[in-house]
Coordinates of C-alpha atoms in Angstrom, one line a residue:
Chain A
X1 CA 67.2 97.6 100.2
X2 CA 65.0 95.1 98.1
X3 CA 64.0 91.7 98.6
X4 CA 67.0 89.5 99.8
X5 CA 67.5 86.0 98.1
X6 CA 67.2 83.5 99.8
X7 CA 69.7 80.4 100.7
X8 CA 67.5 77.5 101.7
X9 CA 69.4 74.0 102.9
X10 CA 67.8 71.1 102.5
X11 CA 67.7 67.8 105.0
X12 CA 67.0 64.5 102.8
X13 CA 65.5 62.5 105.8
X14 CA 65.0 58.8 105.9
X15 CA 63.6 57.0 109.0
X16 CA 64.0 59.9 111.3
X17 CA 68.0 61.1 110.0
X18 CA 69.3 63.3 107.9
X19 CA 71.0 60.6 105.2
X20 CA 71.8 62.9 102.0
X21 CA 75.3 62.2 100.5
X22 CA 76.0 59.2 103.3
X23 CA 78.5 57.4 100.8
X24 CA 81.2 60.9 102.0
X25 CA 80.5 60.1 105.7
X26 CA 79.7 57.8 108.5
X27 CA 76.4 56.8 108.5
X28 CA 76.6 57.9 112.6
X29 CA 77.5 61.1 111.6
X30 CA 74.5 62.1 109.3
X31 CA 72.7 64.1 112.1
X32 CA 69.3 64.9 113.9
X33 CA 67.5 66.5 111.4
X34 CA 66.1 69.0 114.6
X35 CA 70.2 69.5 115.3
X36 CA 70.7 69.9 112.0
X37 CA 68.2 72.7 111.3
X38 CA 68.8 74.5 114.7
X39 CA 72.4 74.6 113.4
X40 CA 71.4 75.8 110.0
X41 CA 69.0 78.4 111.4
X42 CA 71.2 79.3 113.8
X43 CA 74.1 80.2 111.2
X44 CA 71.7 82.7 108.7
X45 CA 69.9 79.8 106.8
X46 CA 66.2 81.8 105.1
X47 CA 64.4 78.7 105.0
X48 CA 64.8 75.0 105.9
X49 CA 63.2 72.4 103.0
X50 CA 63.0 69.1 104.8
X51 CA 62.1 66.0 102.4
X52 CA 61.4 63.0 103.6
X53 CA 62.8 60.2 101.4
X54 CA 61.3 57.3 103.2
X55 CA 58.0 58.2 102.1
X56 CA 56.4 54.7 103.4
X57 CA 53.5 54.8 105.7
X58 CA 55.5 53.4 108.6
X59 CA 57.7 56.0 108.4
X60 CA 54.9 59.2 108.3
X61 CA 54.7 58.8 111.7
X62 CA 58.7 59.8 112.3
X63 CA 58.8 62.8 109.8
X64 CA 55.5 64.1 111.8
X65 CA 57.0 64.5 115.1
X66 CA 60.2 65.2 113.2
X67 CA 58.5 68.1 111.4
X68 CA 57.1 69.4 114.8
X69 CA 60.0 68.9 116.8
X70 CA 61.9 71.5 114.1
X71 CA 59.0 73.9 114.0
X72 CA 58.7 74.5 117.7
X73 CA 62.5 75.4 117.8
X74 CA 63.2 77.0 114.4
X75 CA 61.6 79.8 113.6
X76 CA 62.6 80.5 109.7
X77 CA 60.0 79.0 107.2
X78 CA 60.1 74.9 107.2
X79 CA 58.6 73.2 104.1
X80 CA 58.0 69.5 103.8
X81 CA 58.1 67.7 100.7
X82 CA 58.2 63.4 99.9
X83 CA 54.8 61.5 99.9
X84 CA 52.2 64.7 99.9
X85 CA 49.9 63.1 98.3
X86 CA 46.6 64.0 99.3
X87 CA 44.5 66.9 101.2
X88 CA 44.9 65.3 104.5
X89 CA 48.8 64.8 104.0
X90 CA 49.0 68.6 104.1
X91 CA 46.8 69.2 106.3
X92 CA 49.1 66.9 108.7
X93 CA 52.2 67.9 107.6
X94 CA 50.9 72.1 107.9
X95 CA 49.2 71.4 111.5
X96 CA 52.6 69.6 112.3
X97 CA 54.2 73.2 112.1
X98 CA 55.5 73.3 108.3
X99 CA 54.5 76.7 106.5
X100 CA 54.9 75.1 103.2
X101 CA 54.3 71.7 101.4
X102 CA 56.2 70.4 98.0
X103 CA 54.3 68.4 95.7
X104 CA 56.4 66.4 93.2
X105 CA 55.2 62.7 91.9
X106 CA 51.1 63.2 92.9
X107 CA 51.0 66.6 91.2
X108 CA 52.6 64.6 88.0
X109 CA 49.5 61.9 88.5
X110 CA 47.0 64.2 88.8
X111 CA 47.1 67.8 88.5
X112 CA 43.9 68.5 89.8
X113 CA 45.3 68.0 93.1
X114 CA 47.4 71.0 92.7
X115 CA 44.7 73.0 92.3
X116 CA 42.7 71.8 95.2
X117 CA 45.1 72.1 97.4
X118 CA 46.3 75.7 96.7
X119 CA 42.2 76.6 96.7
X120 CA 42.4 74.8 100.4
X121 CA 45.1 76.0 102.0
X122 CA 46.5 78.9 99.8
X123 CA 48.6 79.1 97.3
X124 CA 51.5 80.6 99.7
X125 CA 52.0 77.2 100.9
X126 CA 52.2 75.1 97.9
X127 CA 55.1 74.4 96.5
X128 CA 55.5 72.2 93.1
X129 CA 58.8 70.4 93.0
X130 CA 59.7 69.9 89.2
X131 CA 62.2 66.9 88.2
X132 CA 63.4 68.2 84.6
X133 CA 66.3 66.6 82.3
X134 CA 67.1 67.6 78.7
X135 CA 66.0 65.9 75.8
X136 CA 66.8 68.0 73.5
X137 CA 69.6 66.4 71.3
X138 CA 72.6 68.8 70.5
X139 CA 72.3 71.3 67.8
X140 CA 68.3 71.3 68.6
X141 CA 66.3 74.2 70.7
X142 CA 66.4 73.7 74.8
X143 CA 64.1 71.5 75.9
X144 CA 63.3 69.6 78.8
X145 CA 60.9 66.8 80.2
X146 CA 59.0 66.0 83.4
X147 CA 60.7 62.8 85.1
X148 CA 59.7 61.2 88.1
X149 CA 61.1 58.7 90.6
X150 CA 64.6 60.3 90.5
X151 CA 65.0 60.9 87.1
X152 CA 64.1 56.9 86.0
X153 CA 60.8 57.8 84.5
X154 CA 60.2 60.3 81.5
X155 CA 56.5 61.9 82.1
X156 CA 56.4 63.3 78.1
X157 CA 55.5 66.3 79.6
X158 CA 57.4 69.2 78.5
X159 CA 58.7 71.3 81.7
X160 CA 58.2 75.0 80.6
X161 CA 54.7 73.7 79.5
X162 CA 54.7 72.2 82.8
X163 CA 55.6 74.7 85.3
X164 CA 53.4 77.4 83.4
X165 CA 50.0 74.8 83.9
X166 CA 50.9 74.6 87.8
X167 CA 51.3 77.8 88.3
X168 CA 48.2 78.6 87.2
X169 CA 46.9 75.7 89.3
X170 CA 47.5 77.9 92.0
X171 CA 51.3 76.8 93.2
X172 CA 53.0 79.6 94.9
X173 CA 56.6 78.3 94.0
X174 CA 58.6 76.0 91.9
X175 CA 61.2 74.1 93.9
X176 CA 63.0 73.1 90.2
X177 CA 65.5 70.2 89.7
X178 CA 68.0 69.3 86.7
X179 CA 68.1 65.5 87.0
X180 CA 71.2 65.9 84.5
X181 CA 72.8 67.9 87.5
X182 CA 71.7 66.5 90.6
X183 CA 74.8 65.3 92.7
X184 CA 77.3 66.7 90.1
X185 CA 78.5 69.3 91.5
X186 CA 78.9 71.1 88.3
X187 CA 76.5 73.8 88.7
X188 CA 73.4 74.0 88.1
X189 CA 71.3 74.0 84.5
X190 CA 71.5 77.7 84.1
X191 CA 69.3 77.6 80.6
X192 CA 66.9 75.8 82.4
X193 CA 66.6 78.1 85.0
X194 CA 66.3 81.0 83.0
X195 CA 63.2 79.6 81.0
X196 CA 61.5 78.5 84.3
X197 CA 62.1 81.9 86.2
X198 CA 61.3 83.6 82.6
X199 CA 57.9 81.2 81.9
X200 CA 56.2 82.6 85.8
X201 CA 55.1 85.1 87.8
X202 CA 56.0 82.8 91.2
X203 CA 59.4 82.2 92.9
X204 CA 61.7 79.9 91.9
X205 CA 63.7 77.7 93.7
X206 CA 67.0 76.4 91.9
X207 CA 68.3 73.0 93.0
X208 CA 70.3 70.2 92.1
X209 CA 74.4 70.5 90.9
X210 CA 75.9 72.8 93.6
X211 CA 79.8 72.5 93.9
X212 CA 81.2 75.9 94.9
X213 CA 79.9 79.2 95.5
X214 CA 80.0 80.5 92.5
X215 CA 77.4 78.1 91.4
X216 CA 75.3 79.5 93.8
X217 CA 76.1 83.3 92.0
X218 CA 75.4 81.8 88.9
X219 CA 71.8 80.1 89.5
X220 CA 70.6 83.6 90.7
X221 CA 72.3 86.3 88.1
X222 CA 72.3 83.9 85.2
X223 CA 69.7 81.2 86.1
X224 CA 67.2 84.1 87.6
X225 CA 66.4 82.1 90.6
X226 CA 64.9 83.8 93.8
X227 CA 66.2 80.8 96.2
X228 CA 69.6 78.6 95.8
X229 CA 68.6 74.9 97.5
X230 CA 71.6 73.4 98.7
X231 CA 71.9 70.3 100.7
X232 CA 75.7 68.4 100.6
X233 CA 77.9 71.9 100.3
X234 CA 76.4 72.8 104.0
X235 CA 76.0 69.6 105.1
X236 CA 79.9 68.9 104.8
X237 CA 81.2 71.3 106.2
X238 CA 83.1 72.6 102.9
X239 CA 81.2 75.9 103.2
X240 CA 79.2 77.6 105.7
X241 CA 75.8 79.5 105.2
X242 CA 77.2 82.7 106.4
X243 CA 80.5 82.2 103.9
X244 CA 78.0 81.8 101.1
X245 CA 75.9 84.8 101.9
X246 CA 78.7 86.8 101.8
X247 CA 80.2 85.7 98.3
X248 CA 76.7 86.3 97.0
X249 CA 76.7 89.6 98.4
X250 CA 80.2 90.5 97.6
X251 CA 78.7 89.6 93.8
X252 CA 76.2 92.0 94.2
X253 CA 73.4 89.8 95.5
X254 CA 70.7 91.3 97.9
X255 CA 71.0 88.7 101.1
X256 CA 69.8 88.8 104.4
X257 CA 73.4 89.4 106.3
X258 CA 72.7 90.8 109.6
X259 CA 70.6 88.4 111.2
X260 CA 70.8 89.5 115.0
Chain B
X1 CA 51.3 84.5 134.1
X2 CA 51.0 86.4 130.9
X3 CA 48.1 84.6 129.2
X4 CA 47.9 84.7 125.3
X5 CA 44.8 83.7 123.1
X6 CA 45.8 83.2 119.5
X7 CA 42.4 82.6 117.6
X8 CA 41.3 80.1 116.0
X9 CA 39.4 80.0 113.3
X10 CA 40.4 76.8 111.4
X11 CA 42.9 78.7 108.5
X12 CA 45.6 77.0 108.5
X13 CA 49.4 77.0 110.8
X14 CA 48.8 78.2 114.2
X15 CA 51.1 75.6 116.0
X16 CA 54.1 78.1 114.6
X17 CA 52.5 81.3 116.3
X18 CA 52.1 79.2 119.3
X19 CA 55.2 77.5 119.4
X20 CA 57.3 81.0 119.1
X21 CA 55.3 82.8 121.9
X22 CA 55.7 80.0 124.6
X23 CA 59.7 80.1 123.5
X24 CA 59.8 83.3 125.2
X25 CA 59.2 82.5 128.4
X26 CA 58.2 79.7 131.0
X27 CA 55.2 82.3 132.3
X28 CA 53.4 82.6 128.5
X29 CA 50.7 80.5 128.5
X30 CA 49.4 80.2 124.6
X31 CA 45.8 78.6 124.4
X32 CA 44.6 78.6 120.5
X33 CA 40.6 79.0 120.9
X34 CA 37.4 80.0 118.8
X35 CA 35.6 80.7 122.2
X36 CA 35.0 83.9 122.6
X37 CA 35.0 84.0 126.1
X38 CA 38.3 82.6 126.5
X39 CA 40.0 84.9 124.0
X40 CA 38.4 87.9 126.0
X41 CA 39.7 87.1 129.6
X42 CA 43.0 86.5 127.9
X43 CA 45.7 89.3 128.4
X44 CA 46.4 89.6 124.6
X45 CA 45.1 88.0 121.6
X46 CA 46.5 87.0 118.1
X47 CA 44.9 87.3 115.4
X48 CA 46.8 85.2 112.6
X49 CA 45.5 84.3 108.9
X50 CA 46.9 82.6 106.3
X51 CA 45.1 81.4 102.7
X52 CA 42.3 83.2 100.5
X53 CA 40.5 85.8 102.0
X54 CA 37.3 84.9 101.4
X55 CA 37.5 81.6 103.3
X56 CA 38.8 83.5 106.1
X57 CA 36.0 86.2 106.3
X58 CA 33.7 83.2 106.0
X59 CA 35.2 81.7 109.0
X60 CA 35.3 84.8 111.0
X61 CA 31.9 85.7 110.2
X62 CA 30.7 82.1 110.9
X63 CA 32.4 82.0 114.5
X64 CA 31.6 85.0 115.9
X65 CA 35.7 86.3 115.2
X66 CA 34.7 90.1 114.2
X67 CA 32.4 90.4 117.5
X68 CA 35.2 89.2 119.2
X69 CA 38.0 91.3 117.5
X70 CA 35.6 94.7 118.0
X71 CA 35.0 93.6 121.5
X72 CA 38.8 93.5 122.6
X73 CA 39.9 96.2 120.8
X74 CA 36.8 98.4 122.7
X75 CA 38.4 97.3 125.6
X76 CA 41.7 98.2 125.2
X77 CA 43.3 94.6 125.0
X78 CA 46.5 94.5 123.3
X79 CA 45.8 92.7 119.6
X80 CA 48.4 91.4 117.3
X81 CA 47.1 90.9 113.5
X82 CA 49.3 88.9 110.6
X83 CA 49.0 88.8 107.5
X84 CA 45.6 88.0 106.1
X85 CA 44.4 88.7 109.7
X86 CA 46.0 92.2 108.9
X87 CA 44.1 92.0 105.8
X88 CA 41.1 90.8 107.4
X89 CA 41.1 94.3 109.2
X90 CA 40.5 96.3 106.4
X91 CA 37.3 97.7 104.8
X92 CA 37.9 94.8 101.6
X93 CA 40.0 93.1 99.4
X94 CA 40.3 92.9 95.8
X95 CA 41.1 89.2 96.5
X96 CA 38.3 86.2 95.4
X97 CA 36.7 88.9 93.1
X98 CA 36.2 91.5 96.2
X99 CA 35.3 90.6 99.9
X100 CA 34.2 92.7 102.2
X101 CA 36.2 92.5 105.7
X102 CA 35.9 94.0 108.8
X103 CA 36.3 97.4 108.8
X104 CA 38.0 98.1 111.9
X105 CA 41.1 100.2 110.2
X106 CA 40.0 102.6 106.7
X107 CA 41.3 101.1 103.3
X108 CA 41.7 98.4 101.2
X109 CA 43.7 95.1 100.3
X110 CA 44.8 95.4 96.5
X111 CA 47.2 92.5 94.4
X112 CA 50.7 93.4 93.4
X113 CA 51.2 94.2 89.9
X114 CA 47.8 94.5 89.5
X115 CA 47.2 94.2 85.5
X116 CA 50.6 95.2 84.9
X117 CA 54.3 93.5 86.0
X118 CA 56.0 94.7 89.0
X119 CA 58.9 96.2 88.0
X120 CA 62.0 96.9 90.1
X121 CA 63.8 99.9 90.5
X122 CA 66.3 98.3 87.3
X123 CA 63.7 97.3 85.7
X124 CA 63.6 93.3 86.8
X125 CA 60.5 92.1 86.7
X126 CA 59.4 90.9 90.7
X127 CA 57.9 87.8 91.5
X128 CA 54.6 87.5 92.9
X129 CA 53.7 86.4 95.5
X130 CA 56.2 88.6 97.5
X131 CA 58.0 86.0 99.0
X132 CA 61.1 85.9 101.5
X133 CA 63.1 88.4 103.7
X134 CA 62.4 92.1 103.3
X135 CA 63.5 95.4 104.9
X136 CA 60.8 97.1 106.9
X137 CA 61.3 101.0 107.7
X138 CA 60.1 102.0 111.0
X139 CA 57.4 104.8 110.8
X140 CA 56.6 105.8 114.2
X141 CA 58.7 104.8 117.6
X142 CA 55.9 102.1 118.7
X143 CA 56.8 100.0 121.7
X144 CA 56.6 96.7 119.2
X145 CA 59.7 98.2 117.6
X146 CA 61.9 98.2 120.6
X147 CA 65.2 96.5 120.5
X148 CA 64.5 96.1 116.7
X149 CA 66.7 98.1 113.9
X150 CA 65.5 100.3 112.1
X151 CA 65.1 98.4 108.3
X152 CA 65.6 94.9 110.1
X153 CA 64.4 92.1 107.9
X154 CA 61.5 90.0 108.0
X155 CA 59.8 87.4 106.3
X156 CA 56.9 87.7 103.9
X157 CA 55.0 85.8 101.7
X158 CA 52.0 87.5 99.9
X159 CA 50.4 88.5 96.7
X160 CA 48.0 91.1 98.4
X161 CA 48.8 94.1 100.0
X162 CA 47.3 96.9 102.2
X163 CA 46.5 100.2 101.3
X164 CA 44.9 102.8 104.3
X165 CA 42.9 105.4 104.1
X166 CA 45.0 106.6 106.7
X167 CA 48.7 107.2 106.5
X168 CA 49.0 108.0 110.3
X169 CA 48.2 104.5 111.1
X170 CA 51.1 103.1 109.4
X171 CA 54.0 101.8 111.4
X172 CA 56.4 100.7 108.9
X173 CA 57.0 100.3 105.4
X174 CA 58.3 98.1 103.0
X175 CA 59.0 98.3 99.5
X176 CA 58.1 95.6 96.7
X177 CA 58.1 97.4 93.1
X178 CA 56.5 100.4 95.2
X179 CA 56.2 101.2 98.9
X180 CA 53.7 99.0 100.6
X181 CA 52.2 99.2 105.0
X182 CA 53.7 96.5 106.4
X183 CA 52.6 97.8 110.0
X184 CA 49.5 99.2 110.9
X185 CA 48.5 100.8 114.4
X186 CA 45.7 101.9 116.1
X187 CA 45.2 102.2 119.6
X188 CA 45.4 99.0 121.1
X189 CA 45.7 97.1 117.6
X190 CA 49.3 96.4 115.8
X191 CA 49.0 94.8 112.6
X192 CA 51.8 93.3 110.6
X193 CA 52.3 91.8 106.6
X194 CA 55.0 89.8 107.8
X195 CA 55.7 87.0 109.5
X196 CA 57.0 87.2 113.2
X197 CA 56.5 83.6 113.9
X198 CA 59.1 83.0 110.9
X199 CA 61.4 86.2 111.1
X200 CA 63.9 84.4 113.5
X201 CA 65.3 87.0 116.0
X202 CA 63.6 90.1 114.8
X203 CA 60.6 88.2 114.9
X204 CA 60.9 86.9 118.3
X205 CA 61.7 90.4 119.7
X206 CA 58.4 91.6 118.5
X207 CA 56.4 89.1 119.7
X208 CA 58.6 89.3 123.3
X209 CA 57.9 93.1 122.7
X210 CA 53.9 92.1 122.2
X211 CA 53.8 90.2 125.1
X212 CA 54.9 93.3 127.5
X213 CA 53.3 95.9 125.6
X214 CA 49.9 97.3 127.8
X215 CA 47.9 98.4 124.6
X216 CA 49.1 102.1 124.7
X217 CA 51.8 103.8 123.3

């Protein structure tokens, strides 16, 4: 009996709904993000990552009563990520009933802020989502870069550089993203994964390419992750969380099966 | 009415604590306080933690918390300590370059790995912090383990760990690269590394559990 890996899906919220993937479905259909998470939670989920995509000031208001609507009915760990920007945003966010906060563009504009948070509240709940695409041109040694804003702009930060400087910042976990992956389906940047895992001490989160179950295999036994972040699989219904605990399993994976 | 005080003293997520013990019933009535005198004519008390340990002992020290903590326990209430409020118990942590804590239970908080990697038992090298579901082996037949199965999983997240002086005070154990207390008890006092508030149904049971459980074994 060891540590189980975890399986964490993740709600994309904007305005108050769960809107990830839309184009597949009818916008009427995209869900309650509390619904959504009960479901989730309900069905063996190990964490629920909520990010909220709206991100504008009007709409902080929604993702806070959002955020304690989920925590006072869904007991599994809850972390909040889009627009944390500042001290007071997490402090919000963590009185609001999240455990954990992800950091991605502010941590890119000023690191410092990294560091003051996790000397605030703890490193335990801060989380440092990484946006990483190659640049490496074939026949040339991995490497990757920093974007922000969805991949559009390149940081000229290198990632492993990257991940290694927030870590010892003081971030607990890395929630890490292949831009070249996300909404593929292909699978997820294995050799990327493996550096990250390789280049810290802290968890890491693999995100961003899932198709199939395999993928999720993969990103753990290949990409050393110690979390799979899924969102559309789940949310369509193509497979369930307890269907994918159990191929991982069945691959030899330590999961958390018998939840009862 | 079965009247909880979870105690406040201004680290970090109590509204999760809170939110899971009023789930378990319409007669739980959860008040998060620093006043002393509230927490004391509660019928139980939480004490939660979260974040360096050295800001918490500050905070405790600062708001009376270790008074209160001695003072309930004197009397027999029923206490409930997680995580760093586990830690908090102890007689210090390696953590923030060495605190001094409480006191109330014999040993000491140390960091996983230490100067060296944790290893597991292939050789993989574990994370820190210890973070996610893990397995913890029931020691002793407490009444905060009923209805729970033996080497049911909870969740964690930690880079510091406890280490008694006493082994009879510990109520279950989980391994991490090398066995580890993730339950103390003592008396009227049950103190846990993991999360209950987070742990889903095994986590709920134990708090239900808590929340009939008269302080005696």
């Amino acid at each position: 009996m060891a540590l189980a890996k975890r399986i964490i899906p993740c709600l994309d919220c904007d305005k108050g709904r769960v809107v990830k993937g839309v184009k597949f479905l009818d916008i009427r259909d995209a869900g309650d993000p509390v619904e959504v998470a009960r479901r989730y939670s309900d069905a063996g989920a190990d964490e629920i990552t909520f990010l909220d995509i709206t991100a504008s000031s009007e709409g902080r208001e929604t993702t806070v009563k959002t955020v304690e609507a989920i925590a006072s009915q869904v007991f599994i760990p809850l972390t909040v990520g889009g627009g944390i920007r500042t001290l007071d945003d997490i402090r919000t966010m963590l009185n609001a009933g999240a455990d954990k906060v992800s950091i991605n563009t502010a941590a890119v504009t000023n690191p410092e802020f990294v560091r003051e948070a996790a000397q605030r509240f703890g490193s335990q709940c801060i989380v440092v989502a990484v946006d990483a695409k190659k640049v490496s041109a074939g026949g040339e040694a991995d490497r990757w870069e920093i974007f922000t804003h969805g991949g559009r702009n390149p940081t000229g930060l290198d990632a492993i550089d990257w991940v290694r400087r927030m870590v010892d910042y003081g971030a607990g976990e890395i929630l890490l993203t292949s831009m070249d992956r996300d909404g593929t389906k292909i699978g997820f940047d294995l050799a990327l994964n493996r550096a990250v895992s390789d280049a810290v001490d802290v968890p890491v989160i693999a995100s961003g390419g899932v198709g199939n179950l395999q993928h999720l295999v993969d990103g753990v036994l290949e990409g050393g992750a110690d979390a799979v972040l899924a969102a559309s699989i789940f949310h369509f219904g193509e497979f369930s969380i307890p269907q994918a605990k159990q191929f991982m399993a069945e691959q030899g994976i330590t999961m958390r099966l018998d939840i009862s | 009415m079965n009247n909880v005080a979870v105690i406040d003293y201004g680290m970090g997520n109590l509204h999760s604590v809170a939110k899971a013990m009023e789930s378990l019933g319409s007669d739980v009535r959860v008040e998060v306080t620093s006043d002393a005198a509230r927490i004391l004519a509660a019928d139980r008390i939480i004490f939660p933690g979260v974040g360096a340990i050295r800001d918490c002992m500050a905070e405790i020290r600062r708001l009376g918390v270790d008074a209160i903590v001695s003072d309930a326990l004197m009397q027999g209430k029923p206490v409930l300590a997680i995580c760093v409020g586990m830690q908090a118990l102890m007689d210090s942590s390696e953590e923030n370059g060495r605190v001094n804590c409480l006191g109330l239970l014999p040993g000491s908080v140390k960091r996983f790995g230490g100067e060296h990697s944790l290893l597991d038992a292939d050789g993989q090298r574990l994370k820190v912090p210890h973070m996610g579901w893990n397995c913890v082996r029931q020691k002793t037949s407490h009444p905060l383990w009923h209805n729970i199965a033996d080497d049911s999983r909870f969740y964690f997240v930690h880079s510091y760990y406890v280490a008694p002086d006493d082994s009879s005070q510990v109520a279950g154990i989980t391994e991490y690269g090398h066995d580890f207390a993730a339950a103390l008890n003592k008396d009227s006092l049950f103190a846990v590394q993991f999360h209950p508030e987070k742990s889903q149904h095994c986590g709920l049971q134990l708090l239900n559990n808590f929340l009939h459980w008269d302080g005696k074994l």
